[in-house]
mmCIF file of C-alpha atoms and ligand atoms in Angstrom:
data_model
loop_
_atom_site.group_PDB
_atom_site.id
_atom_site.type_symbol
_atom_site.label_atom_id
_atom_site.label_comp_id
_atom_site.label_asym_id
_atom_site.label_seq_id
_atom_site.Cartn_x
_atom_site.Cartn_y
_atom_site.Cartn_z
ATOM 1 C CA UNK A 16 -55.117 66.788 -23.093
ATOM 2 C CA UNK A 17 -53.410 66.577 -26.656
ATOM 3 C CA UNK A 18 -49.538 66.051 -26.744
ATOM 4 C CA UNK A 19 -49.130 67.028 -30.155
ATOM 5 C CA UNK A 20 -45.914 66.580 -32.210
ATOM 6 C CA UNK A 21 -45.417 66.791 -35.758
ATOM 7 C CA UNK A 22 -44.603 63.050 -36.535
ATOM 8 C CA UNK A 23 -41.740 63.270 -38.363
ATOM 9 C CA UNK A 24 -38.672 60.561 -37.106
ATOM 10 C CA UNK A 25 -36.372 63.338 -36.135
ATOM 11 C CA UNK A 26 -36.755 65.837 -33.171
ATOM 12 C CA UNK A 27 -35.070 69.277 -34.284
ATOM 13 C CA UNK A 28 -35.427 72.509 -32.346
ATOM 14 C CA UNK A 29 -37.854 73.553 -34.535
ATOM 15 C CA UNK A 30 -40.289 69.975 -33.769
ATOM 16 C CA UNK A 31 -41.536 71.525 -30.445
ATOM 17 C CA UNK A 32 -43.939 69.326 -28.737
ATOM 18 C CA UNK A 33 -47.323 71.041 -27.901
ATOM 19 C CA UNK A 34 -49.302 70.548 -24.430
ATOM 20 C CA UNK A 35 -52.421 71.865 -25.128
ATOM 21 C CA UNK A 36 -54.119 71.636 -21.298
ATOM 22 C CA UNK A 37 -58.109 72.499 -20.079
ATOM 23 C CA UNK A 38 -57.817 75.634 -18.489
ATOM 24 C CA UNK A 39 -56.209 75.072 -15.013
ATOM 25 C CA UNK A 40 -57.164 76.290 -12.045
ATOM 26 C CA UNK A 41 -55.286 77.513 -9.141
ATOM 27 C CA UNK A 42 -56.567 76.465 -5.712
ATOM 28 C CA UNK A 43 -54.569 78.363 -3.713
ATOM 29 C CA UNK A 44 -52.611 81.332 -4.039
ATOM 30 C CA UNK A 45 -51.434 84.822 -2.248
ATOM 31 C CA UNK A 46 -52.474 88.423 -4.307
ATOM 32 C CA UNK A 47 -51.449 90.575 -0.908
ATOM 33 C CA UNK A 48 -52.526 93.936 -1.807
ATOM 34 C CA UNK A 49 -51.167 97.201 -3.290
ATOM 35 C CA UNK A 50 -47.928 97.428 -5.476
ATOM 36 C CA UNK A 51 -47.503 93.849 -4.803
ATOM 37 C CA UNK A 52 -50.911 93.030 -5.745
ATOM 38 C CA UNK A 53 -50.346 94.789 -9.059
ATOM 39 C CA UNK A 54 -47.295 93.120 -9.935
ATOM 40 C CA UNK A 55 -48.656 89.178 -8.966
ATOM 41 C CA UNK A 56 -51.842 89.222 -9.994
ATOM 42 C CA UNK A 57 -51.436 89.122 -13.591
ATOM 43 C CA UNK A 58 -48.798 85.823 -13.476
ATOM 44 C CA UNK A 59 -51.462 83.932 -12.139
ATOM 45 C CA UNK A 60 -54.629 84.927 -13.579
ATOM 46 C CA UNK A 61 -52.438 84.507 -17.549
ATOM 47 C CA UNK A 62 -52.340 81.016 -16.374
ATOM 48 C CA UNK A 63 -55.012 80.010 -14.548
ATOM 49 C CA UNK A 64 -58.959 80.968 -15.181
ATOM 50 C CA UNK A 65 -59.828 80.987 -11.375
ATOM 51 C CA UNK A 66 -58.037 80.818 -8.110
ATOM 52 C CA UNK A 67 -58.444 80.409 -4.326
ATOM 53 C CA UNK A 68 -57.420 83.877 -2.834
ATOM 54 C CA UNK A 69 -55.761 83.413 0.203
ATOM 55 C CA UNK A 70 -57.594 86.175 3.098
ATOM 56 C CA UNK A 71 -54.186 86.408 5.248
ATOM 57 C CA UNK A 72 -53.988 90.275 4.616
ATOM 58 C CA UNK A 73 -53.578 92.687 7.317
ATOM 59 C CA UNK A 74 -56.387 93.060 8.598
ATOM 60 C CA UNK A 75 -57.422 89.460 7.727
ATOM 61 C CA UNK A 76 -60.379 88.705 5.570
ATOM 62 C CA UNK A 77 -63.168 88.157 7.868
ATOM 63 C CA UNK A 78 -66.145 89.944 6.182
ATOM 64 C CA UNK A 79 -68.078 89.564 3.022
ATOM 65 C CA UNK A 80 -67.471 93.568 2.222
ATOM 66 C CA UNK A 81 -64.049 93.228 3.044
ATOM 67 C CA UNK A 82 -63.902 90.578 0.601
ATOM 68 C CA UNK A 83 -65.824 92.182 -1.772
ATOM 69 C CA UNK A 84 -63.540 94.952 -1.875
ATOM 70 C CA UNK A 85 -60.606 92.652 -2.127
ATOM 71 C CA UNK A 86 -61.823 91.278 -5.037
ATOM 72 C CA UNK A 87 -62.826 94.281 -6.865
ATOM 73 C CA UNK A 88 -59.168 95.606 -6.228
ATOM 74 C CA UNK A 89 -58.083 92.284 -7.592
ATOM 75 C CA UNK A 90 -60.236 92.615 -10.729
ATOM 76 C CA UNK A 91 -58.820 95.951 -11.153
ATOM 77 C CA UNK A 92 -55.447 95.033 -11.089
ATOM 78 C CA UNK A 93 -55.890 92.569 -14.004
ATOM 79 C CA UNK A 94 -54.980 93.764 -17.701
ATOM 80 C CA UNK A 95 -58.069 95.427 -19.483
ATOM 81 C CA UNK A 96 -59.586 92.095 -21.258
ATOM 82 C CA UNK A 97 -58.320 89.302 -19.410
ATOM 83 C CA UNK A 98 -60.458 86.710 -18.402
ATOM 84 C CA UNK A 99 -59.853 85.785 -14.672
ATOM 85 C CA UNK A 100 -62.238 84.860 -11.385
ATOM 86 C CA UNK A 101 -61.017 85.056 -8.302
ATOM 87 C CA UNK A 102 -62.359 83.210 -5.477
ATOM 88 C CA UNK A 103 -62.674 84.549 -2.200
ATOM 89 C CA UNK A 104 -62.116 82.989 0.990
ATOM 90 C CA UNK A 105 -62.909 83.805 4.668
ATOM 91 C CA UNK A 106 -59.577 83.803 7.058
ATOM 92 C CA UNK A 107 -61.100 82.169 10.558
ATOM 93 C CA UNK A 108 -60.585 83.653 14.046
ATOM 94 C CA UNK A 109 -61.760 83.005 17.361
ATOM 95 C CA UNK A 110 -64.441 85.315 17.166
ATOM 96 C CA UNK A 111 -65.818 84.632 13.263
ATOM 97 C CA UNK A 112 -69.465 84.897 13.006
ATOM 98 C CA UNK A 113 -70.804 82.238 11.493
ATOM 99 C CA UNK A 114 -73.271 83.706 10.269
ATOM 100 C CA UNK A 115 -71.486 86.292 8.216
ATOM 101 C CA UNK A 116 -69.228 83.334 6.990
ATOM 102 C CA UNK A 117 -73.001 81.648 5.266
ATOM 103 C CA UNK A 118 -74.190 84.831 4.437
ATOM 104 C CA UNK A 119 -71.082 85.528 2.213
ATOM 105 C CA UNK A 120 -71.293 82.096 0.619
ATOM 106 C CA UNK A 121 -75.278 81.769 0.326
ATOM 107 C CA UNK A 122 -74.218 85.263 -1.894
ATOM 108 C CA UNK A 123 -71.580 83.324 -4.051
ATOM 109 C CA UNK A 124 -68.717 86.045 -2.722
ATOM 110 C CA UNK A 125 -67.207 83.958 -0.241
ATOM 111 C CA UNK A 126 -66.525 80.117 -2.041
ATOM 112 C CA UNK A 127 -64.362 78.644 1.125
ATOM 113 C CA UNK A 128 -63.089 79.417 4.978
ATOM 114 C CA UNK A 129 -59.360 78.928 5.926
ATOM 115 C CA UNK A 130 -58.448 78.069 8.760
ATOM 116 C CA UNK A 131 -54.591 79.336 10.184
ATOM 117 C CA UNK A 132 -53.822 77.838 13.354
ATOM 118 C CA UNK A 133 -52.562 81.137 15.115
ATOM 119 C CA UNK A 134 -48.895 81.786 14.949
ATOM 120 C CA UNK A 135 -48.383 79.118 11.855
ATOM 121 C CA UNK A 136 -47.627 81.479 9.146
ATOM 122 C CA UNK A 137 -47.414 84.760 7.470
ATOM 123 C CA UNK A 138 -49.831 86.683 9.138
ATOM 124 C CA UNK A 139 -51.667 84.181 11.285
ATOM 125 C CA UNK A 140 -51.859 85.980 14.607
ATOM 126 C CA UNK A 141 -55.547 86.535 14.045
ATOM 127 C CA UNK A 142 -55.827 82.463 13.366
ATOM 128 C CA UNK A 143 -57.593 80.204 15.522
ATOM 129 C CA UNK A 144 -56.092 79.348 18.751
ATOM 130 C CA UNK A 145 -57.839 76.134 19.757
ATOM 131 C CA UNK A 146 -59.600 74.484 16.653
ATOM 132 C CA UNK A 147 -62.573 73.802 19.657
ATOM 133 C CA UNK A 148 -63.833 76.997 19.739
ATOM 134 C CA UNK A 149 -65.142 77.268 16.518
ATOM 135 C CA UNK A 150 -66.851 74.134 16.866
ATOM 136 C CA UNK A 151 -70.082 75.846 15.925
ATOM 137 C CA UNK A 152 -68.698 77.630 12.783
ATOM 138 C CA UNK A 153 -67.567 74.110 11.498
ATOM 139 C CA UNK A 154 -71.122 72.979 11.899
ATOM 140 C CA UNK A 155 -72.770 75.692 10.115
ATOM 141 C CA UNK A 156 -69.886 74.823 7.195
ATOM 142 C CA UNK A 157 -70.872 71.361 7.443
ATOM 143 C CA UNK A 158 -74.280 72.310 6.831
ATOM 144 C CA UNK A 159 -74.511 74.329 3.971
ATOM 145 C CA UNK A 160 -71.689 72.677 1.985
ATOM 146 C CA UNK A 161 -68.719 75.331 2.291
ATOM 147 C CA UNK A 162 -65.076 73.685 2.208
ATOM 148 C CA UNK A 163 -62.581 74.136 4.343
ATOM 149 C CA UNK A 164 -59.439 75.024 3.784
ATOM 150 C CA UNK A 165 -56.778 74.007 6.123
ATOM 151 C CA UNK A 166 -53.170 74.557 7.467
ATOM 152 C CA UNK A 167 -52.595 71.991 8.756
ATOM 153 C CA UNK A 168 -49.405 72.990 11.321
ATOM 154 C CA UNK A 169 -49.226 72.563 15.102
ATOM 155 C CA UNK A 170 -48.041 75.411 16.560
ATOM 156 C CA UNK A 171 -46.823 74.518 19.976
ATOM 157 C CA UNK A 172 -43.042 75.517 20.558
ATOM 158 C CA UNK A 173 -42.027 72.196 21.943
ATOM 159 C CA UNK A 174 -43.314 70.504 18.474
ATOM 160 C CA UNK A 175 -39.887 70.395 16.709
ATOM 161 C CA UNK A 176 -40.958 72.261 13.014
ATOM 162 C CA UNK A 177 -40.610 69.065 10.519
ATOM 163 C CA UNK A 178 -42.931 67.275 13.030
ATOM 164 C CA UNK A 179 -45.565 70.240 12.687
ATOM 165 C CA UNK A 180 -47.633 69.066 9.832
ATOM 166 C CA UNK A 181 -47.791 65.377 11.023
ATOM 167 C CA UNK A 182 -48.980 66.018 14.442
ATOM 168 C CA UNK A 183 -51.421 68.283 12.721
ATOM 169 C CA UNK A 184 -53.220 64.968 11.454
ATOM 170 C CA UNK A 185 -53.220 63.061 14.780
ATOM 171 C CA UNK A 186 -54.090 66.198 17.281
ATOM 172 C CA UNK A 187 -56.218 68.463 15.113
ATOM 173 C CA UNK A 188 -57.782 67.127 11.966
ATOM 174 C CA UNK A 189 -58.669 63.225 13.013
ATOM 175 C CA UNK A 190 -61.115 64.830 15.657
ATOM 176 C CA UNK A 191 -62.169 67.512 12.903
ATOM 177 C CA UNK A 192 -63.326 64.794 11.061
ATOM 178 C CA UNK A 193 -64.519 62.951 12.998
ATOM 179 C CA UNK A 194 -66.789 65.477 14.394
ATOM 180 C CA UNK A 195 -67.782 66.460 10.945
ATOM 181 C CA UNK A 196 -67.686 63.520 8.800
ATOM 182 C CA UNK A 197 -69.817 65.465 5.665
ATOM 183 C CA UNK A 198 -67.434 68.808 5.817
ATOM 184 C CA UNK A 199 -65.444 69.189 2.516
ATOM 185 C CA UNK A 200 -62.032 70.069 4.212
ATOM 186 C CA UNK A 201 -58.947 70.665 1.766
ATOM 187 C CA UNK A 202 -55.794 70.204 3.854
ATOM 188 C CA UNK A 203 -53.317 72.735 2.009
ATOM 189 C CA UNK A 204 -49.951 72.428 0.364
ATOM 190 C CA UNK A 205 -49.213 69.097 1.732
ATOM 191 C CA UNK A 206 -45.762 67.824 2.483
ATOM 192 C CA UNK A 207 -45.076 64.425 4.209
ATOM 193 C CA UNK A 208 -45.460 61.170 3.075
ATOM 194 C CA UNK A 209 -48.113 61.128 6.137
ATOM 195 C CA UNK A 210 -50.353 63.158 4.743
ATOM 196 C CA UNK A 211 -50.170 61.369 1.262
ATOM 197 C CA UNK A 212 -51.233 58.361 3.387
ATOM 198 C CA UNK A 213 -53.855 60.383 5.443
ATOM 199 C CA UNK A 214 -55.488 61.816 2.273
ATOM 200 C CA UNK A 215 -55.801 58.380 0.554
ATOM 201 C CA UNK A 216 -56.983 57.050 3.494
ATOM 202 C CA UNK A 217 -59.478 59.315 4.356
ATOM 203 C CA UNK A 218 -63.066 59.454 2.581
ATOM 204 C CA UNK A 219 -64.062 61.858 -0.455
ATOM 205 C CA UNK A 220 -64.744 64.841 1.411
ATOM 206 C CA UNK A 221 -61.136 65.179 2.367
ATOM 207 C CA UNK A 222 -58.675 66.169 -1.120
ATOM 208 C CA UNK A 223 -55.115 67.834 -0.714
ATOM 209 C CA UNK A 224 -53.201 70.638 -2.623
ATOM 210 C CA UNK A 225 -49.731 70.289 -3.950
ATOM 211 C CA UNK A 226 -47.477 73.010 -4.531
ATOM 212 C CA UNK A 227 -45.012 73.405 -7.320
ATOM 213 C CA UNK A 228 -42.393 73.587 -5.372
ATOM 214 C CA UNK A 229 -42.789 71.473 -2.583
ATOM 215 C CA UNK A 230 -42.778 68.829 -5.573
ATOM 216 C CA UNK A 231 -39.273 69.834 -6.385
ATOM 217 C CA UNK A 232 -37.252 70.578 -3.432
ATOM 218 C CA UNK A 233 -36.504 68.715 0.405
ATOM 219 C CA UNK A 234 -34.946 70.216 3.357
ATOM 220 C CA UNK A 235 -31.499 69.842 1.851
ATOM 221 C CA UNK A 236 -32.557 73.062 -0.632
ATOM 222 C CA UNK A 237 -32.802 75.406 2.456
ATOM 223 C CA UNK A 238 -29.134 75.225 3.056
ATOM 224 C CA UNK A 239 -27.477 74.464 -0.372
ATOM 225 C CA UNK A 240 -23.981 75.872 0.021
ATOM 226 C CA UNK A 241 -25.379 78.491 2.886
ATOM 227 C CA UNK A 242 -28.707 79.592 4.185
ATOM 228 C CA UNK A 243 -31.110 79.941 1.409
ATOM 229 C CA UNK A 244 -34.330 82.298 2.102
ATOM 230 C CA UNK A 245 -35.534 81.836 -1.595
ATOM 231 C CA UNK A 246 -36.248 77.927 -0.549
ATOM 232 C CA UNK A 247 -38.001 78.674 2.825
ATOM 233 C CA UNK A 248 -41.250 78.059 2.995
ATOM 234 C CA UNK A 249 -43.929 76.847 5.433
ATOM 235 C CA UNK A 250 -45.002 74.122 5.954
ATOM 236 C CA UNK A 251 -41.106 73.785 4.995
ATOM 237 C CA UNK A 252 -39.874 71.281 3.115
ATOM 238 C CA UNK A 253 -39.114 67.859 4.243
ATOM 239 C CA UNK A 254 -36.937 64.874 3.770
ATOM 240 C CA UNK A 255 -36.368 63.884 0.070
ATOM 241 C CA UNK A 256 -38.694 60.715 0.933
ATOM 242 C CA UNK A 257 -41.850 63.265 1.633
ATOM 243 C CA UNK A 258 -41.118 65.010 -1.505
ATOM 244 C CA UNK A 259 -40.810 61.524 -3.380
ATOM 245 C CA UNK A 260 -44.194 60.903 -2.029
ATOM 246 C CA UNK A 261 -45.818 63.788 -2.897
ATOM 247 C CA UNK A 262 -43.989 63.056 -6.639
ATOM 248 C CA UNK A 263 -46.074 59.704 -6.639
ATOM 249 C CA UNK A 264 -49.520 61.472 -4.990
ATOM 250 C CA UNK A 265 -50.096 63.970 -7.860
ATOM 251 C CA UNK A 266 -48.789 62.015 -10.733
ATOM 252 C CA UNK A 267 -50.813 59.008 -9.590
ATOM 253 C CA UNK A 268 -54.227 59.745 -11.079
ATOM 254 C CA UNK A 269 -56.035 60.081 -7.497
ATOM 255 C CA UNK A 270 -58.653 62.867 -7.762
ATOM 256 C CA UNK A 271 -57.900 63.777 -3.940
ATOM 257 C CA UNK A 272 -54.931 65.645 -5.199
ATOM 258 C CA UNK A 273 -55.412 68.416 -7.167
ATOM 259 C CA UNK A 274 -52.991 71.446 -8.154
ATOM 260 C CA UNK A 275 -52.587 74.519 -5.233
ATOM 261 C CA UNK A 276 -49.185 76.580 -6.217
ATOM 262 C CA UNK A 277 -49.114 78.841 -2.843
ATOM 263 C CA UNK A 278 -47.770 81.243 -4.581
ATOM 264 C CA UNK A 279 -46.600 83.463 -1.967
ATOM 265 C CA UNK A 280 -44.394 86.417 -2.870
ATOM 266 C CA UNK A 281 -42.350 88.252 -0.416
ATOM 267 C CA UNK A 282 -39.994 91.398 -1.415
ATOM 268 C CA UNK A 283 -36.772 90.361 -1.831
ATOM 269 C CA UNK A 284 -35.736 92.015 1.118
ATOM 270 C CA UNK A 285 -37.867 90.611 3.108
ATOM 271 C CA UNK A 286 -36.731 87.157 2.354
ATOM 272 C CA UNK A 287 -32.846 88.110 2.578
ATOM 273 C CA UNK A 288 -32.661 89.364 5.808
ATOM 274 C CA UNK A 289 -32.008 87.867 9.517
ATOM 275 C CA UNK A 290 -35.747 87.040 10.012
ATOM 276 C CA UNK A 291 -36.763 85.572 6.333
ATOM 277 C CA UNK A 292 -40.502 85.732 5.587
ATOM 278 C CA UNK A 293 -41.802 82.644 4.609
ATOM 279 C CA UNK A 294 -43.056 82.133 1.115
ATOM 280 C CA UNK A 295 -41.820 80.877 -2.635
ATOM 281 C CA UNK A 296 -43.259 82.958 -5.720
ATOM 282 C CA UNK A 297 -44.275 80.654 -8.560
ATOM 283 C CA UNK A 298 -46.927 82.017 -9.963
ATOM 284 C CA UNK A 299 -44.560 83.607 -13.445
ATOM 285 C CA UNK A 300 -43.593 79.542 -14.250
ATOM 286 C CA UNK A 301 -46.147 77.686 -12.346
ATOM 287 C CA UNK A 302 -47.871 75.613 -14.894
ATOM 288 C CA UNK A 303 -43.924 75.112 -16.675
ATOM 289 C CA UNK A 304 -42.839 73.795 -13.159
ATOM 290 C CA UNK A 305 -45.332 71.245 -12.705
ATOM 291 C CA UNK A 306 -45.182 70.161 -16.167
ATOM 292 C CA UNK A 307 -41.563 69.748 -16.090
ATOM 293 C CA UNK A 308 -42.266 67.501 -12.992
ATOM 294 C CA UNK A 309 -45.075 65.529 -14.282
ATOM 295 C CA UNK A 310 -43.008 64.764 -17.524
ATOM 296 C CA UNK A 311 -40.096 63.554 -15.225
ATOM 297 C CA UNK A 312 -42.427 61.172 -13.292
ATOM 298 C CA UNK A 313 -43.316 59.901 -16.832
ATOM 299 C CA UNK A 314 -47.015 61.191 -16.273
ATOM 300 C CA UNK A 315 -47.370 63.951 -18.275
ATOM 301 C CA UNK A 316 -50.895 62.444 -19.533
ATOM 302 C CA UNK A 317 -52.017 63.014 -16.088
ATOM 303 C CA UNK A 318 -51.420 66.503 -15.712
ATOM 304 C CA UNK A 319 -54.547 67.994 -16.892
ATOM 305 C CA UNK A 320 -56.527 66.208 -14.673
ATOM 306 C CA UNK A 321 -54.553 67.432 -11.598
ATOM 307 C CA UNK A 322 -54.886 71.180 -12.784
ATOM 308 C CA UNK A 323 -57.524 71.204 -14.528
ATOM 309 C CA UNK A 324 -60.171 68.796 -13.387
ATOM 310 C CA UNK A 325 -59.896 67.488 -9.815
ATOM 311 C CA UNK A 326 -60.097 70.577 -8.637
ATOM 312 C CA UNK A 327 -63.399 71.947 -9.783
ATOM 313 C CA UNK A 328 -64.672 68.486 -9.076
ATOM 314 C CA UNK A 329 -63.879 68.309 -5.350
ATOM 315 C CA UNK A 330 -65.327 71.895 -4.727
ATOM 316 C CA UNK A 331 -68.569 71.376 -7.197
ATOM 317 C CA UNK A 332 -67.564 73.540 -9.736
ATOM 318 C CA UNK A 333 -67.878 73.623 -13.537
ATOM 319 C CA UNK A 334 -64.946 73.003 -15.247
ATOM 320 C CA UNK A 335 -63.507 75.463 -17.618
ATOM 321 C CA UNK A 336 -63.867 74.786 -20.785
ATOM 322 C CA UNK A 337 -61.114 76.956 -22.772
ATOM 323 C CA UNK A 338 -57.543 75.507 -23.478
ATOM 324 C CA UNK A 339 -53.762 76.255 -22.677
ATOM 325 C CA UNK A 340 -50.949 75.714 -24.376
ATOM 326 C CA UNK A 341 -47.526 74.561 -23.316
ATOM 327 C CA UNK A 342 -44.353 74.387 -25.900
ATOM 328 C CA UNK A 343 -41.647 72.378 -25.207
ATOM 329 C CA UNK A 344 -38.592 75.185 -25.498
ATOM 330 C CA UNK A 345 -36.417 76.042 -23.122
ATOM 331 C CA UNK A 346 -36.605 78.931 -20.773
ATOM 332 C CA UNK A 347 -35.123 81.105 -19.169
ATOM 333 C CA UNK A 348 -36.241 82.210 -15.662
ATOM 334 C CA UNK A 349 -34.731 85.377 -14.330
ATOM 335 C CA UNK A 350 -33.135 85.841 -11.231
ATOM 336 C CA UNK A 351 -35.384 88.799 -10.049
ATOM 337 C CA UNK A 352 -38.824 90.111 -11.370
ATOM 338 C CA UNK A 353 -40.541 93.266 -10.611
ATOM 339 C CA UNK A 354 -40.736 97.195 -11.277
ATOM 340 C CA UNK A 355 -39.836 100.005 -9.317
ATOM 341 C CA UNK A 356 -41.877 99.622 -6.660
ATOM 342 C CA UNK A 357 -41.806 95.714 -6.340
ATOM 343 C CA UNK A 358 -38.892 93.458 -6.040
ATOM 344 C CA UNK A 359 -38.943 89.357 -5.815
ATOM 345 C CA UNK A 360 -37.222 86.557 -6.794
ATOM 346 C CA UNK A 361 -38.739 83.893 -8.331
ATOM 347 C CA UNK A 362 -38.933 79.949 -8.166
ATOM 348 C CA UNK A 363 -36.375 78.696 -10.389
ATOM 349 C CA UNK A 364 -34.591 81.770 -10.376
ATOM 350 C CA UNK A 365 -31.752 81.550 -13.125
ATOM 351 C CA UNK A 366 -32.884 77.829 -13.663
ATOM 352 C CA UNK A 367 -34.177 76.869 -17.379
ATOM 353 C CA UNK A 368 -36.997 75.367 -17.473
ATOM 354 C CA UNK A 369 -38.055 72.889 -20.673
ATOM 355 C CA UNK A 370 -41.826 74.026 -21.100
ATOM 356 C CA UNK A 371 -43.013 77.417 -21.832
ATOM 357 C CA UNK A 372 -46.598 78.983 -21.199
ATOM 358 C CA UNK A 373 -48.047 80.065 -24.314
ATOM 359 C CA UNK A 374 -51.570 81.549 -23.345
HETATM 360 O O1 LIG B 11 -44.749 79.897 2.930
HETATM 361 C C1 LIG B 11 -45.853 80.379 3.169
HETATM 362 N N1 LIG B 11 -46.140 81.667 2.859
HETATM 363 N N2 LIG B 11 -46.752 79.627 3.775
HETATM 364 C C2 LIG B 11 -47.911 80.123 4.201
HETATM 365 O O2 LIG B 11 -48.670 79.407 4.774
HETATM 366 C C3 LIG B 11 -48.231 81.560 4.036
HETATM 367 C C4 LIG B 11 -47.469 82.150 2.957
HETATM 368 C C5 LIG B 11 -47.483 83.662 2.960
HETATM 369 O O3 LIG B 11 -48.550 84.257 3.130
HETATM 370 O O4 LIG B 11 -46.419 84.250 2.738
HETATM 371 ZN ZN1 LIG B 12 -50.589 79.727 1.488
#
């Protein structure tokens, strides 16, 4: 990373500071599919050279041709030119066959599995009821070297929800790994203090994601002034002492954290209504976001190494070797995106934000 000024004494408007970044990666994000999938996919693959595609479609991604297709759609909705690769991922049910899971990752199409406890999330009924049954699917990961990817939520009604994630780590993934100590497993869009400590604890086949906005907002954003749909998310956000925590986790330098935005766009309707969809889109400011958290930690000297390297690193891959640019100059986020077919509001909706993507 280069932070690049112009030297002279005096900072004017005109004496932007330049972040000129690796290419980032994004190791975690939602396309969905059809108009929506047209309108996201570009704000994420301007930004980032690769990213984990999240398989929660309906029907779930559970084969290699389904994925296959899913990508090529993905390609397709890309700007002629642009330079993007999207990594596939298999969505885990009770029934997966393992050996269509190594079959589409001996063949380079499938890179990870996720695993969605059932009921968890946006489309998770197809998840995995009981982590136990596929045992055998976890071994055949654990063999051949294919991460994975983990929500880690409890799902059991009498599990109050800001206790979901932490009860995750004692009930579900401490026997995980202890069954399979050699499994890469990346336990997604962390947000207690808990798993900051579980992570660091933990050996180097375990590394966490952090989202952009679960590094910016607690519970207390959900009902700012009224219910607020734009800030709900899942896991949700916590207590202003789990965000603080995650603050320290990916400014710290520790390789074990590495940059997942979970970029998950809903229409806007389906966030402002009585049953809110779960999900924050921000993929259009993502890279802005986490720099403008990274430079209030005092650590923007770090951030390259959370997008851009860890990453790559934890999953074996090479890193990229282009270059981004960030400008230090204010801007404006709107407070809805879209076209005619697609509306959604965006993190930081009618915010300004201090660092602008500039390709
Ligand atoms: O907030 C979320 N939205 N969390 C998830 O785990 C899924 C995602 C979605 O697909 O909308
Ligand atoms: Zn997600």
């Amino acid at each position: 990373m280069s932070l690049q000024d112009n030297g002279s004494e005096e900072r004017s408007q005109d004496d932007d500071d330049i972040l000129v970044l690796r290419e980032p990666d994004d190791w975690h994000v939602h396309f969905r599919d059809g108009d929506m999938l047209s309108f996201v996919a570009d704000h994420t693959a301007r930004q980032f050279a690769r990213a984990i595609i999240m398989p929660n479609l309906v029907p779930p991604v559970t084969t290699v041709a389904a994925a296959e297709a899913y990508r090529t759609r993905i390609l397709s909705a890309l700007p002629e030119g642009r330079r993007f690769m999207p990594l596939m991922t298999a969505y885990l049910t009770d029934e997966i066959d393992a050996e269509e899971i190594a079959t589409g990752f001996k063949d380079g199409v499938f890179t990870a599995c996720k695993l969605y406890p059932a009921g968890a999330t946006t489309n998770s009924a197809a998840g995995v009821t009981d982590v136990r049954k596929i045992w055998p699917v976890l071994e055949r990961m654990q063999s051949i070297g294919m991460p994975l990817l983990i929500h880690g939520e409890v799902t059991a009604p009498d599990i109050d929800i800001f206790d979901r994630e932490a009860v995750f780590l004692e009930t579900v993934l401490t026997p995980v790994r202890a069954a399979f100590p050699d499994l890469k497993v990346v336990l997604e869009h962390i947000t207690t203090e808990d798993s900051v400590r579980f992570v660091e604890a933990s050996g180097p086949t375990l590394g966490a994601t952090i989202t952009a906005h679960h590094l910016r907002i607690d519970r207390n954003a959900l009902f700012e002034g009224g219910i607020r749909p734009h800030a709900f998310c899942l896991p949700v956000a916590k207590r202003r002492r789990h965000k603080e925590a995650l603050r320290k986790a990916a400014t710290s330098g520790n390789p074990k954290f590495f940059l997942g935005t979970d970029s998950a766009p809903h229409p806007r309707h389906e966030k402002e209504s009585a049953c809110g969809c779960a999900g924050i889109f921000s993929a259009p400011t993502a890279l802005e976001s986490y720099a403008q958290t990274f430079e209030e930690e005092g650590a923007l000297d770090r951030l390259e190494a959370f997008a851009s390297e860890f990453g790559p690193r934890f999953y074996g891959l090479p890193l990229n070797t282009g270059t981004v640019t960030l400008r230090r100059r204010p801007q404006d986020v709107p407070d809805l995106m879209g076209n005619d077919t697609v509306h959604v509001v965006p993190f930081h909706a009618g915010e300004t934000l201090a660092w602008r993507f500039e390709g």
